[in-house]
JSON list of C-alpha atoms and ligand atoms in Angstrom, two decimals:
[
{"chain": "A", "resi": 1, "resn": "MET", "atom": "CA", "xyz": [36.59, -6.24, -35.03]},
{"chain": "A", "resi": 2, "resn": "LYS", "atom": "CA", "xyz": [38.08, -7.21, -31.68]},
{"chain": "A", "resi": 3, "resn": "SER", "atom": "CA", "xyz": [39.75, -10.62, -31.62]},
{"chain": "A", "resi": 4, "resn": "LYS", "atom": "CA", "xyz": [38.16, -13.55, -29.81]},
{"chain": "A", "resi": 5, "resn": "ALA", "atom": "CA", "xyz": [41.17, -13.73, -27.51]},
{"chain": "A", "resi": 6, "resn": "ALA", "atom": "CA", "xyz": [40.90, -10.06, -26.56]},
{"chain": "A", "resi": 7, "resn": "ILE", "atom": "CA", "xyz": [37.18, -10.38, -25.89]},
{"chain": "A", "resi": 8, "resn": "GLY", "atom": "CA", "xyz": [37.86, -13.44, -23.74]},
{"chain": "A", "resi": 9, "resn": "ARG", "atom": "CA", "xyz": [40.42, -11.46, -21.72]},
{"chain": "A", "resi": 10, "resn": "ILE", "atom": "CA", "xyz": [37.99, -8.56, -21.26]},
{"chain": "A", "resi": 11, "resn": "ILE", "atom": "CA", "xyz": [35.23, -10.90, -20.09]},
{"chain": "A", "resi": 12, "resn": "GLU", "atom": "CA", "xyz": [37.51, -12.70, -17.63]},
{"chain": "A", "resi": 13, "resn": "THR", "atom": "CA", "xyz": [39.00, -9.47, -16.26]},
{"chain": "A", "resi": 14, "resn": "LEU", "atom": "CA", "xyz": [35.53, -8.07, -15.61]},
{"chain": "A", "resi": 15, "resn": "LYS", "atom": "CA", "xyz": [34.52, -11.31, -13.89]},
{"chain": "A", "resi": 16, "resn": "GLY", "atom": "CA", "xyz": [37.52, -10.91, -11.61]},
{"chain": "A", "resi": 17, "resn": "ILE", "atom": "CA", "xyz": [36.57, -7.34, -10.70]},
{"chain": "A", "resi": 18, "resn": "TYR", "atom": "CA", "xyz": [32.84, -8.02, -10.30]},
{"chain": "A", "resi": 19, "resn": "PRO", "atom": "CA", "xyz": [32.32, -11.64, -9.30]},
{"chain": "A", "resi": 20, "resn": "ASP", "atom": "CA", "xyz": [28.65, -10.86, -8.57]},
{"chain": "A", "resi": 21, "resn": "SER", "atom": "CA", "xyz": [27.06, -9.29, -11.59]},
{"chain": "A", "resi": 22, "resn": "LEU", "atom": "CA", "xyz": [23.56, -8.76, -10.25]},
{"chain": "A", "resi": 23, "resn": "CYS", "atom": "CA", "xyz": [21.21, -6.18, -11.63]},
{"chain": "A", "resi": 24, "resn": "SER", "atom": "CA", "xyz": [21.33, -3.15, -9.36]},
{"chain": "A", "resi": 25, "resn": "LEU", "atom": "CA", "xyz": [17.56, -2.65, -9.43]},
{"chain": "A", "resi": 26, "resn": "GLN", "atom": "CA", "xyz": [15.85, -4.15, -6.38]},
{"chain": "A", "resi": 27, "resn": "TYR", "atom": "CA", "xyz": [12.73, -6.29, -6.85]},
{"chain": "A", "resi": 28, "resn": "ASP", "atom": "CA", "xyz": [10.93, -9.32, -5.48]},
{"chain": "A", "resi": 29, "resn": "LYS", "atom": "CA", "xyz": [8.43, -10.11, -8.22]},
{"chain": "A", "resi": 30, "resn": "ASP", "atom": "CA", "xyz": [9.10, -10.40, -11.94]},
{"chain": "A", "resi": 31, "resn": "TYR", "atom": "CA", "xyz": [6.69, -7.61, -12.84]},
{"chain": "A", "resi": 32, "resn": "GLU", "atom": "CA", "xyz": [8.39, -5.36, -10.27]},
{"chain": "A", "resi": 33, "resn": "LEU", "atom": "CA", "xyz": [11.60, -5.67, -12.27]},
{"chain": "A", "resi": 34, "resn": "LEU", "atom": "CA", "xyz": [9.68, -4.78, -15.42]},
{"chain": "A", "resi": 35, "resn": "PHE", "atom": "CA", "xyz": [8.26, -1.66, -13.77]},
{"chain": "A", "resi": 36, "resn": "ALA", "atom": "CA", "xyz": [11.58, -0.74, -12.17]},
{"chain": "A", "resi": 37, "resn": "VAL", "atom": "CA", "xyz": [13.30, -0.78, -15.56]},
{"chain": "A", "resi": 38, "resn": "ARG", "atom": "CA", "xyz": [10.58, 1.51, -16.92]},
{"chain": "A", "resi": 39, "resn": "LEU", "atom": "CA", "xyz": [11.20, 3.87, -14.00]},
{"chain": "A", "resi": 40, "resn": "ALA", "atom": "CA", "xyz": [14.95, 3.77, -14.63]},
{"chain": "A", "resi": 41, "resn": "ALA", "atom": "CA", "xyz": [14.63, 5.42, -18.05]},
{"chain": "A", "resi": 42, "resn": "GLN", "atom": "CA", "xyz": [16.37, 8.82, -17.84]},
{"chain": "A", "resi": 43, "resn": "CYS", "atom": "CA", "xyz": [16.93, 8.13, -14.14]},
{"chain": "A", "resi": 44, "resn": "THR", "atom": "CA", "xyz": [19.43, 6.32, -11.93]},
{"chain": "A", "resi": 45, "resn": "ASP", "atom": "CA", "xyz": [18.92, 2.83, -10.50]},
{"chain": "A", "resi": 46, "resn": "GLU", "atom": "CA", "xyz": [19.73, 4.31, -7.11]},
{"chain": "A", "resi": 47, "resn": "ARG", "atom": "CA", "xyz": [16.82, 6.76, -7.34]},
{"chain": "A", "resi": 48, "resn": "VAL", "atom": "CA", "xyz": [14.48, 4.01, -8.55]},
{"chain": "A", "resi": 49, "resn": "ASN", "atom": "CA", "xyz": [15.46, 1.84, -5.57]},
{"chain": "A", "resi": 50, "resn": "GLN", "atom": "CA", "xyz": [14.56, 4.74, -3.29]},
{"chain": "A", "resi": 51, "resn": "VAL", "atom": "CA", "xyz": [10.99, 5.07, -4.61]},
{"chain": "A", "resi": 52, "resn": "THR", "atom": "CA", "xyz": [9.96, 1.47, -5.29]},
{"chain": "A", "resi": 53, "resn": "PRO", "atom": "CA", "xyz": [9.58, 0.26, -1.65]},
{"chain": "A", "resi": 54, "resn": "ALA", "atom": "CA", "xyz": [6.78, 2.78, -1.00]},
{"chain": "A", "resi": 55, "resn": "LEU", "atom": "CA", "xyz": [5.28, 2.21, -4.46]},
{"chain": "A", "resi": 56, "resn": "TYR", "atom": "CA", "xyz": [5.15, -1.57, -4.01]},
{"chain": "A", "resi": 57, "resn": "ALA", "atom": "CA", "xyz": [3.80, -1.18, -0.47]},
{"chain": "A", "resi": 58, "resn": "ARG", "atom": "CA", "xyz": [0.91, 0.97, -1.74]},
{"chain": "A", "resi": 59, "resn": "PHE", "atom": "CA", "xyz": [0.28, -1.32, -4.75]},
{"chain": "A", "resi": 60, "resn": "PRO", "atom": "CA", "xyz": [1.26, -4.77, -3.50]},
{"chain": "A", "resi": 61, "resn": "THR", "atom": "CA", "xyz": [-0.24, -6.83, -6.35]},
{"chain": "A", "resi": 62, "resn": "LEU", "atom": "CA", "xyz": [-0.47, -6.67, -10.11]},
{"chain": "A", "resi": 63, "resn": "GLU", "atom": "CA", "xyz": [-4.25, -6.29, -9.71]},
{"chain": "A", "resi": 64, "resn": "SER", "atom": "CA", "xyz": [-3.78, -3.23, -7.52]},
{"chain": "A", "resi": 65, "resn": "PHE", "atom": "CA", "xyz": [-1.57, -1.65, -10.21]},
{"chain": "A", "resi": 66, "resn": "ALA", "atom": "CA", "xyz": [-4.13, -2.49, -12.90]},
{"chain": "A", "resi": 67, "resn": "GLU", "atom": "CA", "xyz": [-6.88, -0.76, -10.91]},
{"chain": "A", "resi": 68, "resn": "ALA", "atom": "CA", "xyz": [-4.73, 2.21, -9.92]},
{"chain": "A", "resi": 69, "resn": "ASP", "atom": "CA", "xyz": [-5.25, 5.78, -10.97]},
{"chain": "A", "resi": 70, "resn": "PRO", "atom": "CA", "xyz": [-2.09, 6.70, -12.92]},
{"chain": "A", "resi": 71, "resn": "LYS", "atom": "CA", "xyz": [-2.13, 10.06, -11.16]},
{"chain": "A", "resi": 72, "resn": "GLU", "atom": "CA", "xyz": [-1.67, 8.38, -7.80]},
{"chain": "A", "resi": 73, "resn": "VAL", "atom": "CA", "xyz": [1.08, 6.12, -9.16]},
{"chain": "A", "resi": 74, "resn": "GLY", "atom": "CA", "xyz": [2.72, 9.30, -10.49]},
{"chain": "A", "resi": 75, "resn": "GLU", "atom": "CA", "xyz": [2.85, 10.77, -6.99]},
{"chain": "A", "resi": 76, "resn": "TYR", "atom": "CA", "xyz": [5.02, 7.86, -5.83]},
{"chain": "A", "resi": 77, "resn": "ILE", "atom": "CA", "xyz": [7.45, 8.05, -8.74]},
{"chain": "A", "resi": 78, "resn": "HIS", "atom": "CA", "xyz": [7.62, 11.83, -9.15]},
{"chain": "A", "resi": 79, "resn": "SER", "atom": "CA", "xyz": [11.34, 12.03, -8.43]},
{"chain": "A", "resi": 80, "resn": "CYS", "atom": "CA", "xyz": [12.18, 9.57, -11.24]},
{"chain": "A", "resi": 81, "resn": "GLY", "atom": "CA", "xyz": [11.20, 12.13, -13.88]},
{"chain": "A", "resi": 82, "resn": "PHE", "atom": "CA", "xyz": [8.75, 11.76, -16.78]},
{"chain": "A", "resi": 83, "resn": "TYR", "atom": "CA", "xyz": [6.40, 10.45, -14.13]},
{"chain": "A", "resi": 84, "resn": "ASN", "atom": "CA", "xyz": [3.14, 10.96, -16.02]},
{"chain": "A", "resi": 85, "resn": "GLY", "atom": "CA", "xyz": [4.20, 8.76, -18.94]},
{"chain": "A", "resi": 86, "resn": "LYS", "atom": "CA", "xyz": [5.87, 6.21, -16.70]},
{"chain": "A", "resi": 87, "resn": "ALA", "atom": "CA", "xyz": [2.77, 5.95, -14.48]},
{"chain": "A", "resi": 88, "resn": "ARG", "atom": "CA", "xyz": [0.50, 5.52, -17.51]},
{"chain": "A", "resi": 89, "resn": "ASP", "atom": "CA", "xyz": [2.76, 2.78, -18.91]},
{"chain": "A", "resi": 90, "resn": "ILE", "atom": "CA", "xyz": [2.93, 0.92, -15.61]},
{"chain": "A", "resi": 91, "resn": "VAL", "atom": "CA", "xyz": [-0.85, 0.85, -15.14]},
{"chain": "A", "resi": 92, "resn": "ALA", "atom": "CA", "xyz": [-1.44, -0.10, -18.81]},
{"chain": "A", "resi": 93, "resn": "CYS", "atom": "CA", "xyz": [1.25, -2.77, -18.60]},
{"chain": "A", "resi": 94, "resn": "ALA", "atom": "CA", "xyz": [-0.30, -4.27, -15.45]},
{"chain": "A", "resi": 95, "resn": "ARG", "atom": "CA", "xyz": [-3.66, -4.49, -17.23]},
{"chain": "A", "resi": 96, "resn": "GLU", "atom": "CA", "xyz": [-2.12, -6.21, -20.27]},
{"chain": "A", "resi": 97, "resn": "LEU", "atom": "CA", "xyz": [-0.19, -8.67, -18.14]},
{"chain": "A", "resi": 98, "resn": "LEU", "atom": "CA", "xyz": [-3.45, -9.68, -16.48]},
{"chain": "A", "resi": 99, "resn": "GLU", "atom": "CA", "xyz": [-5.61, -9.66, -19.60]},
{"chain": "A", "resi": 100, "resn": "LYS", "atom": "CA", "xyz": [-3.21, -11.27, -22.09]},
{"chain": "A", "resi": 101, "resn": "HIS", "atom": "CA", "xyz": [-0.61, -13.17, -20.08]},
{"chain": "A", "resi": 102, "resn": "GLY", "atom": "CA", "xyz": [-2.44, -14.58, -17.05]},
{"chain": "A", "resi": 103, "resn": "GLY", "atom": "CA", "xyz": [-0.65, -12.18, -14.72]},
{"chain": "A", "resi": 104, "resn": "LYS", "atom": "CA", "xyz": [2.83, -13.42, -15.73]},
{"chain": "A", "resi": 105, "resn": "VAL", "atom": "CA", "xyz": [5.65, -11.52, -17.38]},
{"chain": "A", "resi": 106, "resn": "PRO", "atom": "CA", "xyz": [6.02, -13.18, -20.79]},
{"chain": "A", "resi": 107, "resn": "GLY", "atom": "CA", "xyz": [9.26, -14.79, -21.91]},
{"chain": "A", "resi": 108, "resn": "THR", "atom": "CA", "xyz": [9.72, -13.84, -25.56]},
{"chain": "A", "resi": 109, "resn": "MET", "atom": "CA", "xyz": [11.12, -10.71, -27.16]},
{"chain": "A", "resi": 110, "resn": "GLU", "atom": "CA", "xyz": [7.98, -10.32, -29.30]},
{"chain": "A", "resi": 111, "resn": "GLU", "atom": "CA", "xyz": [5.55, -10.52, -26.38]},
{"chain": "A", "resi": 112, "resn": "LEU", "atom": "CA", "xyz": [7.66, -8.29, -24.14]},
{"chain": "A", "resi": 113, "resn": "THR", "atom": "CA", "xyz": [8.17, -5.51, -26.68]},
{"chain": "A", "resi": 114, "resn": "ALA", "atom": "CA", "xyz": [4.41, -5.49, -27.36]},
{"chain": "A", "resi": 115, "resn": "LEU", "atom": "CA", "xyz": [3.79, -4.34, -23.76]},
{"chain": "A", "resi": 116, "resn": "PRO", "atom": "CA", "xyz": [3.32, -0.62, -23.06]},
{"chain": "A", "resi": 117, "resn": "GLY", "atom": "CA", "xyz": [6.62, 1.16, -22.43]},
{"chain": "A", "resi": 118, "resn": "VAL", "atom": "CA", "xyz": [8.77, -1.93, -23.03]},
{"chain": "A", "resi": 119, "resn": "GLY", "atom": "CA", "xyz": [11.58, -1.69, -25.56]},
{"chain": "A", "resi": 120, "resn": "ARG", "atom": "CA", "xyz": [14.36, -4.08, -26.52]},
{"chain": "A", "resi": 121, "resn": "LYS", "atom": "CA", "xyz": [16.61, -3.02, -23.64]},
{"chain": "A", "resi": 122, "resn": "THR", "atom": "CA", "xyz": [13.97, -3.84, -21.05]},
{"chain": "A", "resi": 123, "resn": "ALA", "atom": "CA", "xyz": [12.96, -7.01, -22.86]},
{"chain": "A", "resi": 124, "resn": "ASN", "atom": "CA", "xyz": [16.57, -8.23, -22.97]},
{"chain": "A", "resi": 125, "resn": "LEU", "atom": "CA", "xyz": [16.97, -7.55, -19.27]},
{"chain": "A", "resi": 126, "resn": "ILE", "atom": "CA", "xyz": [13.84, -9.58, -18.45]},
{"chain": "A", "resi": 127, "resn": "LEU", "atom": "CA", "xyz": [14.92, -12.43, -20.73]},
{"chain": "A", "resi": 128, "resn": "GLY", "atom": "CA", "xyz": [18.32, -12.53, -19.03]},
{"chain": "A", "resi": 129, "resn": "ASP", "atom": "CA", "xyz": [17.42, -11.98, -15.38]},
{"chain": "A", "resi": 130, "resn": "VAL", "atom": "CA", "xyz": [14.03, -13.66, -15.20]},
{"chain": "A", "resi": 131, "resn": "TYR", "atom": "CA", "xyz": [14.33, -16.38, -17.83]},
{"chain": "A", "resi": 132, "resn": "GLY", "atom": "CA", "xyz": [18.08, -17.01, -17.85]},
{"chain": "A", "resi": 133, "resn": "GLN", "atom": "CA", "xyz": [18.27, -16.57, -21.60]},
{"chain": "A", "resi": 134, "resn": "PRO", "atom": "CA", "xyz": [21.08, -14.87, -23.53]},
{"chain": "A", "resi": 135, "resn": "ALA", "atom": "CA", "xyz": [20.49, -11.14, -23.18]},
{"chain": "A", "resi": 136, "resn": "TYR", "atom": "CA", "xyz": [22.26, -8.12, -24.66]},
{"chain": "A", "resi": 137, "resn": "VAL", "atom": "CA", "xyz": [21.12, -5.16, -22.60]},
{"chain": "A", "resi": 138, "resn": "CYS", "atom": "CA", "xyz": [22.39, -2.14, -24.50]},
{"chain": "A", "resi": 139, "resn": "ASP", "atom": "CA", "xyz": [22.10, 0.68, -22.03]},
{"chain": "A", "resi": 140, "resn": "THR", "atom": "CA", "xyz": [24.14, 3.87, -22.08]},
{"chain": "A", "resi": 141, "resn": "HIS", "atom": "CA", "xyz": [27.12, 2.30, -20.23]},
{"chain": "A", "resi": 142, "resn": "CYS", "atom": "CA", "xyz": [27.25, -0.77, -22.44]},
{"chain": "A", "resi": 143, "resn": "ILE", "atom": "CA", "xyz": [27.00, 1.28, -25.63]},
{"chain": "A", "resi": 144, "resn": "ARG", "atom": "CA", "xyz": [29.71, 3.73, -24.55]},
{"chain": "A", "resi": 145, "resn": "ILE", "atom": "CA", "xyz": [32.22, 1.21, -23.19]},
{"chain": "A", "resi": 146, "resn": "THR", "atom": "CA", "xyz": [31.94, -1.43, -25.89]},
{"chain": "A", "resi": 147, "resn": "GLY", "atom": "CA", "xyz": [32.47, 1.39, -28.41]},
{"chain": "A", "resi": 148, "resn": "ARG", "atom": "CA", "xyz": [35.58, 2.63, -26.60]},
{"chain": "A", "resi": 149, "resn": "LEU", "atom": "CA", "xyz": [36.94, -0.89, -26.26]},
{"chain": "A", "resi": 150, "resn": "GLY", "atom": "CA", "xyz": [36.40, -1.48, -29.97]},
{"chain": "A", "resi": 151, "resn": "ILE", "atom": "CA", "xyz": [34.05, -4.44, -29.53]},
{"chain": "A", "resi": 152, "resn": "THR", "atom": "CA", "xyz": [31.56, -2.40, -31.56]},
{"chain": "A", "resi": 153, "resn": "ASP", "atom": "CA", "xyz": [32.21, 0.22, -34.22]},
{"chain": "A", "resi": 154, "resn": "GLY", "atom": "CA", "xyz": [31.24, 3.01, -31.83]},
{"chain": "A", "resi": 155, "resn": "SER", "atom": "CA", "xyz": [27.67, 3.29, -33.02]},
{"chain": "A", "resi": 156, "resn": "LYS", "atom": "CA", "xyz": [25.27, 4.87, -30.53]},
{"chain": "A", "resi": 157, "resn": "ASP", "atom": "CA", "xyz": [22.28, 3.07, -32.04]},
{"chain": "A", "resi": 158, "resn": "PRO", "atom": "CA", "xyz": [21.19, 0.42, -29.49]},
{"chain": "A", "resi": 159, "resn": "VAL", "atom": "CA", "xyz": [19.85, -1.89, -32.19]},
{"chain": "A", "resi": 160, "resn": "LYS", "atom": "CA", "xyz": [23.15, -1.82, -34.12]},
{"chain": "A", "resi": 161, "resn": "VAL", "atom": "CA", "xyz": [25.16, -2.24, -30.92]},
{"chain": "A", "resi": 162, "resn": "GLU", "atom": "CA", "xyz": [23.03, -5.20, -29.88]},
{"chain": "A", "resi": 163, "resn": "ARG", "atom": "CA", "xyz": [23.57, -6.81, -33.28]},
{"chain": "A", "resi": 164, "resn": "GLN", "atom": "CA", "xyz": [27.34, -6.33, -33.07]},
{"chain": "A", "resi": 165, "resn": "LEU", "atom": "CA", "xyz": [27.48, -7.67, -29.51]},
{"chain": "A", "resi": 166, "resn": "ARG", "atom": "CA", "xyz": [25.53, -10.75, -30.57]},
{"chain": "A", "resi": 167, "resn": "GLU", "atom": "CA", "xyz": [28.34, -11.42, -33.07]},
{"chain": "A", "resi": 168, "resn": "SER", "atom": "CA", "xyz": [31.11, -10.94, -30.48]},
{"chain": "A", "resi": 169, "resn": "ILE", "atom": "CA", "xyz": [30.02, -11.87, -26.97]},
{"chain": "A", "resi": 170, "resn": "PRO", "atom": "CA", "xyz": [29.21, -15.56, -26.38]},
{"chain": "A", "resi": 171, "resn": "PRO", "atom": "CA", "xyz": [25.51, -15.96, -25.51]},
{"chain": "A", "resi": 172, "resn": "GLU", "atom": "CA", "xyz": [26.22, -17.64, -22.19]},
{"chain": "A", "resi": 173, "resn": "GLU", "atom": "CA", "xyz": [28.30, -14.62, -21.11]},
{"chain": "A", "resi": 174, "resn": "SER", "atom": "CA", "xyz": [26.01, -11.94, -22.51]},
{"chain": "A", "resi": 175, "resn": "ASN", "atom": "CA", "xyz": [23.71, -11.12, -19.60]},
{"chain": "A", "resi": 176, "resn": "ASN", "atom": "CA", "xyz": [26.41, -10.92, -16.95]},
{"chain": "A", "resi": 177, "resn": "PHE", "atom": "CA", "xyz": [28.75, -9.08, -19.32]},
{"chain": "A", "resi": 178, "resn": "CYS", "atom": "CA", "xyz": [26.13, -6.34, -19.74]},
{"chain": "A", "resi": 179, "resn": "HIS", "atom": "CA", "xyz": [25.55, -6.08, -15.99]},
{"chain": "A", "resi": 180, "resn": "ARG", "atom": "CA", "xyz": [29.30, -5.74, -15.50]},
{"chain": "A", "resi": 181, "resn": "MET", "atom": "CA", "xyz": [29.44, -3.00, -18.14]},
{"chain": "A", "resi": 182, "resn": "VAL", "atom": "CA", "xyz": [27.08, -0.96, -15.96]},
{"chain": "A", "resi": 183, "resn": "LEU", "atom": "CA", "xyz": [29.23, -1.44, -12.86]},
{"chain": "A", "resi": 184, "resn": "PHE", "atom": "CA", "xyz": [32.43, -0.71, -14.78]},
{"chain": "A", "resi": 185, "resn": "GLY", "atom": "CA", "xyz": [30.83, 2.35, -16.37]},
{"chain": "A", "resi": 186, "resn": "ARG", "atom": "CA", "xyz": [29.98, 3.77, -12.98]},
{"chain": "A", "resi": 187, "resn": "ASP", "atom": "CA", "xyz": [33.33, 3.34, -11.31]},
{"chain": "A", "resi": 188, "resn": "THR", "atom": "CA", "xyz": [36.04, 3.29, -14.02]},
{"chain": "A", "resi": 189, "resn": "CYS", "atom": "CA", "xyz": [34.99, 3.94, -17.61]},
{"chain": "A", "resi": 190, "resn": "THR", "atom": "CA", "xyz": [32.71, 6.85, -16.78]},
{"chain": "A", "resi": 191, "resn": "ALA", "atom": "CA", "xyz": [31.16, 9.00, -19.48]},
{"chain": "A", "resi": 192, "resn": "ARG", "atom": "CA", "xyz": [33.09, 12.18, -18.72]},
{"chain": "A", "resi": 193, "resn": "SER", "atom": "CA", "xyz": [36.36, 11.09, -17.17]},
{"chain": "A", "resi": 194, "resn": "PRO", "atom": "CA", "xyz": [37.34, 7.48, -17.84]},
{"chain": "A", "resi": 195, "resn": "GLN", "atom": "CA", "xyz": [40.14, 6.30, -15.55]},
{"chain": "A", "resi": 196, "resn": "CYS", "atom": "CA", "xyz": [42.29, 4.99, -18.41]},
{"chain": "A", "resi": 197, "resn": "ALA", "atom": "CA", "xyz": [45.64, 5.29, -16.64]},
{"chain": "A", "resi": 198, "resn": "GLY", "atom": "CA", "xyz": [44.94, 2.50, -14.19]},
{"chain": "A", "resi": 199, "resn": "CYS", "atom": "CA", "xyz": [42.34, 0.64, -16.19]},
{"chain": "A", "resi": 200, "resn": "PRO", "atom": "CA", "xyz": [42.72, -3.16, -16.20]},
{"chain": "A", "resi": 201, "resn": "LEU", "atom": "CA", "xyz": [41.27, -3.32, -19.73]},
{"chain": "A", "resi": 202, "resn": "LYS", "atom": "CA", "xyz": [43.64, -0.74, -21.20]},
{"chain": "A", "resi": 203, "resn": "ALA", "atom": "CA", "xyz": [45.82, -3.19, -23.15]},
{"chain": "A", "resi": 204, "resn": "ASP", "atom": "CA", "xyz": [42.77, -4.47, -25.02]},
{"chain": "A", "resi": 205, "resn": "CYS", "atom": "CA", "xyz": [41.00, -1.13, -25.39]},
{"chain": "A", "resi": 206, "resn": "ASP", "atom": "CA", "xyz": [41.10, 0.81, -28.66]},
{"chain": "A", "resi": 207, "resn": "MET", "atom": "CA", "xyz": [40.67, 4.13, -26.89]},
{"chain": "A", "resi": 208, "resn": "GLY", "atom": "CA", "xyz": [43.01, 3.29, -24.01]},
{"chain": "A", "resi": 209, "resn": "LYS", "atom": "CA", "xyz": [45.80, 2.21, -26.34]},
{"chain": "A", "resi": 210, "resn": "THR", "atom": "CA", "xyz": [45.87, 5.61, -28.04]},
{"chain": "A", "resi": 211, "resn": "LEU", "atom": "CA", "xyz": [46.47, 7.50, -24.79]},
{"chain": "B", "resi": 301, "resn": "SF4", "atom": "FE1", "xyz": [37.41, 2.81, -20.61]},
{"chain": "B", "resi": 301, "resn": "SF4", "atom": "FE2", "xyz": [39.81, 3.92, -20.70]},
{"chain": "B", "resi": 301, "resn": "SF4", "atom": "FE3", "xyz": [39.51, 1.48, -19.69]},
{"chain": "B", "resi": 301, "resn": "SF4", "atom": "FE4", "xyz": [39.24, 1.87, -22.28]},
{"chain": "B", "resi": 301, "resn": "SF4", "atom": "S1", "xyz": [41.13, 2.14, -21.09]},
{"chain": "B", "resi": 301, "resn": "SF4", "atom": "S2", "xyz": [37.91, 0.66, -20.98]},
{"chain": "B", "resi": 301, "resn": "SF4", "atom": "S3", "xyz": [38.30, 3.92, -22.34]},
{"chain": "B", "resi": 301, "resn": "SF4", "atom": "S4", "xyz": [38.67, 3.38, -18.84]}
]
């Protein structure tokens, strides 16, 4: 288990590199973030940001999504991959938000994960970014980097990683820490060729220290 002091140094170093730790998905309305995260599965945030302006222009309200033909929604999100399933989930989710939640994105893990196409990763992101609650968003970058650093035991299971992060990362730091993991995973600790030689976290990284 990584020491508290080392975790504190990692958190502070990342804050220094990425003072703004905003989610890279673009959205105006809470439900748009929910749908954007669904679209981002097996896809890049960059690609999602390219398709959502036209999608949200064609379907400008939750009601318009609820009444939409999933086939038409699919035409707008084709390039995100798995578009049939994503379109079905988005339309079904819009209907449930209207029917069960008064048109609002709910604010508990239980309610969020009961929505079509919403898993713990998405629910954590909504809790953190929309509701300002502690949130441990275990996406591919977060899972990979926290394993390399030795904050987790290297498990690839998002549920196990989330549990281990809850034991290590202070709740008030959790949401921004996870956003910074994504940024750091894109430009330094990449999946295929991590830039360990010049990495500012090397001294506290289990993998970096062995190199
Ligand atoms: Fe990633 Fe290497 Fe930095 Fe460790 S030292 S965080 S493996 S880039």
